[in-house]
PDB file of C-alpha atoms in Angstrom:
ATOM      1  CA  LEU A  13     -17.785 -10.693   7.789  1.00  0.00           C
ATOM      2  CA  ARG A  14     -18.105  -7.173   9.200  1.00  0.00           C
ATOM      3  CA  ALA A  15     -15.112  -6.092   7.070  1.00  0.00           C
ATOM      4  CA  LEU A  16     -16.973  -7.074   3.889  1.00  0.00           C
ATOM      5  CA  ARG A  17     -20.124  -5.043   4.492  1.00  0.00           C
ATOM      6  CA  PRO A  18     -20.766  -2.394   1.835  1.00  0.00           C
ATOM      7  CA  GLY A  19     -20.085   1.163   2.946  1.00  0.00           C
ATOM      8  CA  TRP A  20     -17.277   2.996   4.692  1.00  0.00           C
ATOM      9  CA  ALA A  21     -18.125   2.284   8.358  1.00  0.00           C
ATOM     10  CA  ALA A  22     -16.029  -0.894   8.854  1.00  0.00           C
ATOM     11  CA  TRP A  23     -13.151   0.635   6.884  1.00  0.00           C
ATOM     12  CA  ASP A  24     -13.185   3.746   9.058  1.00  0.00           C
ATOM     13  CA  VAL A  25     -12.960   1.622  12.225  1.00  0.00           C
ATOM     14  CA  PHE A  26     -10.115  -0.456  10.755  1.00  0.00           C
ATOM     15  CA  VAL A  27      -8.136   2.597   9.630  1.00  0.00           C
ATOM     16  CA  ALA A  28      -8.598   4.419  12.936  1.00  0.00           C
ATOM     17  CA  ARG A  29      -7.430   1.357  14.892  1.00  0.00           C
ATOM     18  CA  GLN A  30      -4.389   0.815  12.659  1.00  0.00           C
ATOM     19  CA  ARG A  31      -3.477   4.490  12.634  1.00  0.00           C
ATOM     20  CA  ALA A  32      -3.659   4.716  16.432  1.00  0.00           C
ATOM     21  CA  GLY A  33      -0.913   2.131  16.896  1.00  0.00           C
ATOM     22  CA  ALA A  34       1.168   2.859  13.799  1.00  0.00           C
ATOM     23  CA  HIS A  35       3.996   4.860  15.366  1.00  0.00           C
ATOM     24  CA  GLU A  36       4.448   2.393  18.225  1.00  0.00           C
ATOM     25  CA  ARG A  37       4.454  -0.649  15.871  1.00  0.00           C
ATOM     26  CA  LEU A  38       6.957   1.017  13.554  1.00  0.00           C
ATOM     27  CA  ALA A  39       9.201   2.042  16.465  1.00  0.00           C
ATOM     28  CA  ARG A  40       9.221  -1.546  17.807  1.00  0.00           C
ATOM     29  CA  SER A  41      10.055  -2.974  14.395  1.00  0.00           C
ATOM     30  CA  SER A  42      12.956  -0.542  13.782  1.00  0.00           C
ATOM     31  CA  VAL A  43      12.145  -0.754  10.078  1.00  0.00           C
ATOM     32  CA  LEU A  44      12.288   3.016   9.555  1.00  0.00           C
ATOM     33  CA  PRO A  45      15.358   5.092  10.331  1.00  0.00           C
ATOM     34  CA  ALA A  46      14.886   7.633  13.134  1.00  0.00           C
ATOM     35  CA  HIS A  47      14.484  10.642  10.836  1.00  0.00           C
ATOM     36  CA  LEU A  48      11.586   8.980   8.962  1.00  0.00           C
ATOM     37  CA  LEU A  49      10.015   7.529  12.117  1.00  0.00           C
ATOM     38  CA  ALA A  50       9.932  11.047  13.577  1.00  0.00           C
ATOM     39  CA  GLN A  51       7.715  12.126  10.657  1.00  0.00           C
ATOM     40  CA  VAL A  52       5.074   9.391  11.014  1.00  0.00           C
ATOM     41  CA  GLU A  53       2.640  11.207  13.341  1.00  0.00           C
ATOM     42  CA  ALA A  54       2.590  14.324  11.156  1.00  0.00           C
ATOM     43  CA  PHE A  55       2.343  12.252   7.974  1.00  0.00           C
ATOM     44  CA  LEU A  56      -0.725  10.356   9.201  1.00  0.00           C
ATOM     45  CA  PRO A  57      -3.634  12.769   9.659  1.00  0.00           C
ATOM     46  CA  ALA A  58      -5.003  12.918  13.194  1.00  0.00           C
ATOM     47  CA  ALA A  59      -8.571  11.948  12.310  1.00  0.00           C
ATOM     48  CA  ALA A  60      -8.016   9.329   9.613  1.00  0.00           C
ATOM     49  CA  ILE A  61      -5.830   8.472   6.684  1.00  0.00           C
ATOM     50  CA  PRO A  62      -7.027  10.351   3.569  1.00  0.00           C
ATOM     51  CA  LEU A  63      -9.576   8.410   1.586  1.00  0.00           C
ATOM     52  CA  ASP A  64     -10.903   8.692  -1.909  1.00  0.00           C
ATOM     53  CA  ARG A  65     -14.627   8.801  -1.184  1.00  0.00           C
ATOM     54  CA  ARG A  66     -15.736   9.952  -4.621  1.00  0.00           C
ATOM     55  CA  GLY A  67     -17.143   6.488  -5.230  1.00  0.00           C
ATOM     56  CA  ALA A  68     -18.218   3.414  -3.336  1.00  0.00           C
ATOM     57  CA  PRO A  69     -15.602   1.463  -1.408  1.00  0.00           C
ATOM     58  CA  CYS A  70     -13.921  -1.397  -3.286  1.00  0.00           C
ATOM     59  CA  LEU A  71     -13.629  -5.073  -2.490  1.00  0.00           C
ATOM     60  CA  LEU A  72      -9.981  -5.423  -1.496  1.00  0.00           C
ATOM     61  CA  HIS A  73      -7.913  -8.588  -1.608  1.00  0.00           C
ATOM     62  CA  GLY A  74      -5.663  -7.205   1.122  1.00  0.00           C
ATOM     63  CA  ASP A  75      -2.598  -9.279   0.256  1.00  0.00           C
ATOM     64  CA  LEU A  76      -1.712  -9.009  -3.451  1.00  0.00           C
ATOM     65  CA  THR A  77       1.679 -10.668  -3.166  1.00  0.00           C
ATOM     66  CA  GLY A  78       3.679 -12.872  -5.502  1.00  0.00           C
ATOM     67  CA  ASP A  79       2.606 -16.032  -3.722  1.00  0.00           C
ATOM     68  CA  HIS A  80      -1.111 -15.279  -4.133  1.00  0.00           C
ATOM     69  CA  LEU A  81      -1.188 -14.691  -7.882  1.00  0.00           C
ATOM     70  CA  LEU A  82      -0.982 -17.847  -9.975  1.00  0.00           C
ATOM     71  CA  GLY A  83       0.009 -17.815 -13.608  1.00  0.00           C
ATOM     72  CA  VAL A  84       1.073 -19.859 -16.587  1.00  0.00           C
ATOM     73  CA  GLY A  85       4.066 -19.212 -18.833  1.00  0.00           C
ATOM     74  CA  VAL A  86       3.188 -17.844 -22.249  1.00  0.00           C
ATOM     75  CA  GLY A  87       6.040 -17.131 -24.639  1.00  0.00           C
ATOM     76  CA  ASP A  88       8.487 -14.786 -22.920  1.00  0.00           C
ATOM     77  CA  GLY A  89       5.969 -13.781 -20.248  1.00  0.00           C
ATOM     78  CA  TRP A  90       3.059 -15.156 -18.332  1.00  0.00           C
ATOM     79  CA  ASP A  91      -0.697 -14.804 -17.946  1.00  0.00           C
ATOM     80  CA  ALA A  92      -2.438 -14.567 -14.601  1.00  0.00           C
ATOM     81  CA  THR A  93      -4.834 -17.470 -14.101  1.00  0.00           C
ATOM     82  CA  ALA A  94      -5.964 -17.194 -10.480  1.00  0.00           C
ATOM     83  CA  LEU A  95      -5.843 -15.078  -7.362  1.00  0.00           C
ATOM     84  CA  ILE A  96      -5.890 -17.015  -4.086  1.00  0.00           C
ATOM     85  CA  ASP A  97      -6.052 -16.412  -0.312  1.00  0.00           C
ATOM     86  CA  PHE A  98      -8.777 -13.906   0.445  1.00  0.00           C
ATOM     87  CA  GLY A  99      -8.200 -14.226   4.203  1.00  0.00           C
ATOM     88  CA  ASP A 100      -7.372 -10.503   4.521  1.00  0.00           C
ATOM     89  CA  ALA A 101     -10.187  -9.296   2.245  1.00  0.00           C
ATOM     90  CA  ARG A 102     -12.190  -6.242   3.246  1.00  0.00           C
ATOM     91  CA  VAL A 103     -14.093  -3.348   1.729  1.00  0.00           C
ATOM     92  CA  GLY A 104     -12.386   0.032   1.598  1.00  0.00           C
ATOM     93  CA  ASP A 105     -10.032   2.388  -0.228  1.00  0.00           C
ATOM     94  CA  MET A 106      -8.559   0.962  -3.442  1.00  0.00           C
ATOM     95  CA  ALA A 107      -5.163   2.413  -2.459  1.00  0.00           C
ATOM     96  CA  TYR A 108      -4.829  -0.310   0.208  1.00  0.00           C
ATOM     97  CA  ASP A 109      -4.343  -3.014  -2.430  1.00  0.00           C
ATOM     98  CA  LEU A 110      -1.618  -0.950  -4.119  1.00  0.00           C
ATOM     99  CA  ILE A 111       0.675  -1.429  -1.103  1.00  0.00           C
ATOM    100  CA  SER A 112       1.579  -5.086  -1.596  1.00  0.00           C
ATOM    101  CA  LEU A 113       1.035  -4.883  -5.345  1.00  0.00           C
ATOM    102  CA  GLN A 114       4.016  -2.536  -5.750  1.00  0.00           C
ATOM    103  CA  LEU A 115       6.130  -3.540  -2.725  1.00  0.00           C
ATOM    104  CA  ASP A 116       5.867  -7.313  -3.164  1.00  0.00           C
ATOM    105  CA  LEU A 117       4.321  -8.480  -6.426  1.00  0.00           C
ATOM    106  CA  PHE A 118       6.038  -5.859  -8.614  1.00  0.00           C
ATOM    107  CA  ARG A 119       9.162  -5.787  -6.396  1.00  0.00           C
ATOM    108  CA  LEU A 120       9.326  -1.978  -6.779  1.00  0.00           C
ATOM    109  CA  GLU A 121       9.775  -2.247 -10.563  1.00  0.00           C
ATOM    110  CA  ARG A 122       8.654   1.067 -12.028  1.00  0.00           C
ATOM    111  CA  ALA A 123       7.958  -0.483 -15.433  1.00  0.00           C
ATOM    112  CA  LEU A 124       5.477  -2.905 -13.862  1.00  0.00           C
ATOM    113  CA  TRP A 125       3.889  -0.089 -11.838  1.00  0.00           C
ATOM    114  CA  TYR A 126       3.405   2.018 -14.966  1.00  0.00           C
ATOM    115  CA  ALA A 127       2.123  -0.986 -16.948  1.00  0.00           C
ATOM    116  CA  PHE A 128      -0.421  -1.633 -14.193  1.00  0.00           C
ATOM    117  CA  LEU A 129      -1.590   1.984 -14.255  1.00  0.00           C
ATOM    118  CA  GLU A 130      -1.858   1.912 -18.037  1.00  0.00           C
ATOM    119  CA  GLY A 131      -3.763  -1.383 -17.930  1.00  0.00           C
ATOM    120  CA  TYR A 132      -6.019   0.031 -15.235  1.00  0.00           C
ATOM    121  CA  GLY A 133      -6.909   2.836 -17.632  1.00  0.00           C
ATOM    122  CA  ALA A 134      -5.214   5.709 -15.869  1.00  0.00           C
ATOM    123  CA  ASP A 135      -1.799   7.169 -15.445  1.00  0.00           C
ATOM    124  CA  ALA A 136      -0.490   8.075 -12.014  1.00  0.00           C
ATOM    125  CA  SER A 137      -0.639  11.805 -12.694  1.00  0.00           C
ATOM    126  CA  THR A 138      -4.452  11.616 -12.732  1.00  0.00           C
ATOM    127  CA  TRP A 139      -4.563   9.963  -9.305  1.00  0.00           C
ATOM    128  CA  GLY A 140      -3.511  13.037  -7.362  1.00  0.00           C
ATOM    129  CA  ASP A 141      -1.647  12.311  -4.158  1.00  0.00           C
ATOM    130  CA  LEU A 142      -1.849   8.538  -4.633  1.00  0.00           C
ATOM    131  CA  GLY A 143       1.692   7.735  -3.466  1.00  0.00           C
ATOM    132  CA  ARG A 144       1.201   9.644  -0.226  1.00  0.00           C
ATOM    133  CA  ARG A 145      -2.157   7.923   0.365  1.00  0.00           C
ATOM    134  CA  VAL A 146      -0.681   4.463  -0.264  1.00  0.00           C
ATOM    135  CA  LEU A 147       2.338   5.086   1.979  1.00  0.00           C
ATOM    136  CA  ALA A 148       0.051   6.364   4.752  1.00  0.00           C
ATOM    137  CA  LEU A 149      -1.902   3.112   4.562  1.00  0.00           C
ATOM    138  CA  ALA A 150       1.359   1.133   4.457  1.00  0.00           C
ATOM    139  CA  LEU A 151       2.615   2.874   7.598  1.00  0.00           C
ATOM    140  CA  ALA A 152      -0.598   1.875   9.375  1.00  0.00           C
ATOM    141  CA  HIS A 153      -0.699  -1.631   7.867  1.00  0.00           C
ATOM    142  CA  PRO A 154      -1.226  -4.507  10.323  1.00  0.00           C
ATOM    143  CA  PHE A 155       1.698  -6.458   8.810  1.00  0.00           C
ATOM    144  CA  ASP A 156       5.311  -5.496   8.174  1.00  0.00           C
ATOM    145  CA  VAL A 157       5.022  -4.472   4.538  1.00  0.00           C
ATOM    146  CA  LEU A 158       7.834  -1.923   4.733  1.00  0.00           C
ATOM    147  CA  GLY A 159      10.662  -4.145   6.014  1.00  0.00           C
ATOM    148  CA  PRO A 160      10.965  -6.366   2.928  1.00  0.00           C
ATOM    149  CA  ALA A 161      10.664  -3.343   0.617  1.00  0.00           C
ATOM    150  CA  ILE A 162      13.419  -1.475   2.455  1.00  0.00           C
ATOM    151  CA  ALA A 163      15.597  -4.597   2.338  1.00  0.00           C
ATOM    152  CA  ARG A 164      15.024  -4.683  -1.434  1.00  0.00           C
ATOM    153  CA  ASP A 165      15.648  -0.924  -1.730  1.00  0.00           C
ATOM    154  CA  PRO A 166      18.217   0.099   0.928  1.00  0.00           C
ATOM    155  CA  ALA A 167      18.406   3.626  -0.507  1.00  0.00           C
ATOM    156  CA  ALA A 168      14.858   4.119   0.782  1.00  0.00           C
ATOM    157  CA  ARG A 169      16.337   4.583   4.271  1.00  0.00           C
ATOM    158  CA  GLN A 170      18.224   7.648   3.012  1.00  0.00           C
ATOM    159  CA  GLN A 171      15.137   9.461   1.732  1.00  0.00           C
ATOM    160  CA  PRO A 172      14.876  12.801   3.543  1.00  0.00           C
ATOM    161  CA  SER A 173      11.110  12.591   4.016  1.00  0.00           C
ATOM    162  CA  LEU A 174       8.159  10.244   3.904  1.00  0.00           C
ATOM    163  CA  ASP A 175       6.837  12.276   0.966  1.00  0.00           C
ATOM    164  CA  ARG A 176      10.027  11.496  -0.965  1.00  0.00           C
ATOM    165  CA  LEU A 177       9.724   7.808  -0.014  1.00  0.00           C
ATOM    166  CA  ALA A 178       6.132   7.765  -1.283  1.00  0.00           C
ATOM    167  CA  ALA A 179       7.219   9.331  -4.581  1.00  0.00           C
ATOM    168  CA  ARG A 180      10.062   6.820  -4.867  1.00  0.00           C
ATOM    169  CA  TRP A 181       7.864   3.751  -4.432  1.00  0.00           C
ATOM    170  CA  TRP A 182       4.594   4.932  -6.045  1.00  0.00           C
ATOM    171  CA  PRO A 183       5.809   7.461  -8.625  1.00  0.00           C
ATOM    172  CA  ALA A 184       3.312   9.731 -10.334  1.00  0.00           C
ATOM    173  CA  SER A 185       5.270   9.952 -13.572  1.00  0.00           C
TER     174      SER A 185
END
């Protein structure tokens, strides 16, 4: 239950631990091409991944994937009815939940990403460096969240930089 305590302390420990082993985990997985792997250490800040600390940390589901959101068909679409499996829940930076939301649940569909942002009450341009922050957390993620996304989007391997990859997957506009 330590991960669910209010405040940033448990999140800071989690992020530091994940960041410390990120390059090695990514190198073992071979998910990133060499030119992107070479950028990981510089992309992840030495002290910690950037956080939005303007407010209190959020309760995070930690695994917002297609198999954890239940829905019912309504007309040509569907309505969400339940969210299940809170086994990876923690308290921390809201950007962490945007990883699997876009890479898995939305399957990298820009229209769904923009609809989410609109429904959330903000557009991506007001979120600053959100894509970079989300990709940094994805690079340090304890699970392979990048492999399936790269398989779905093979052109991601050709991006010249991690910044360009972040903009591709979590576009600001």
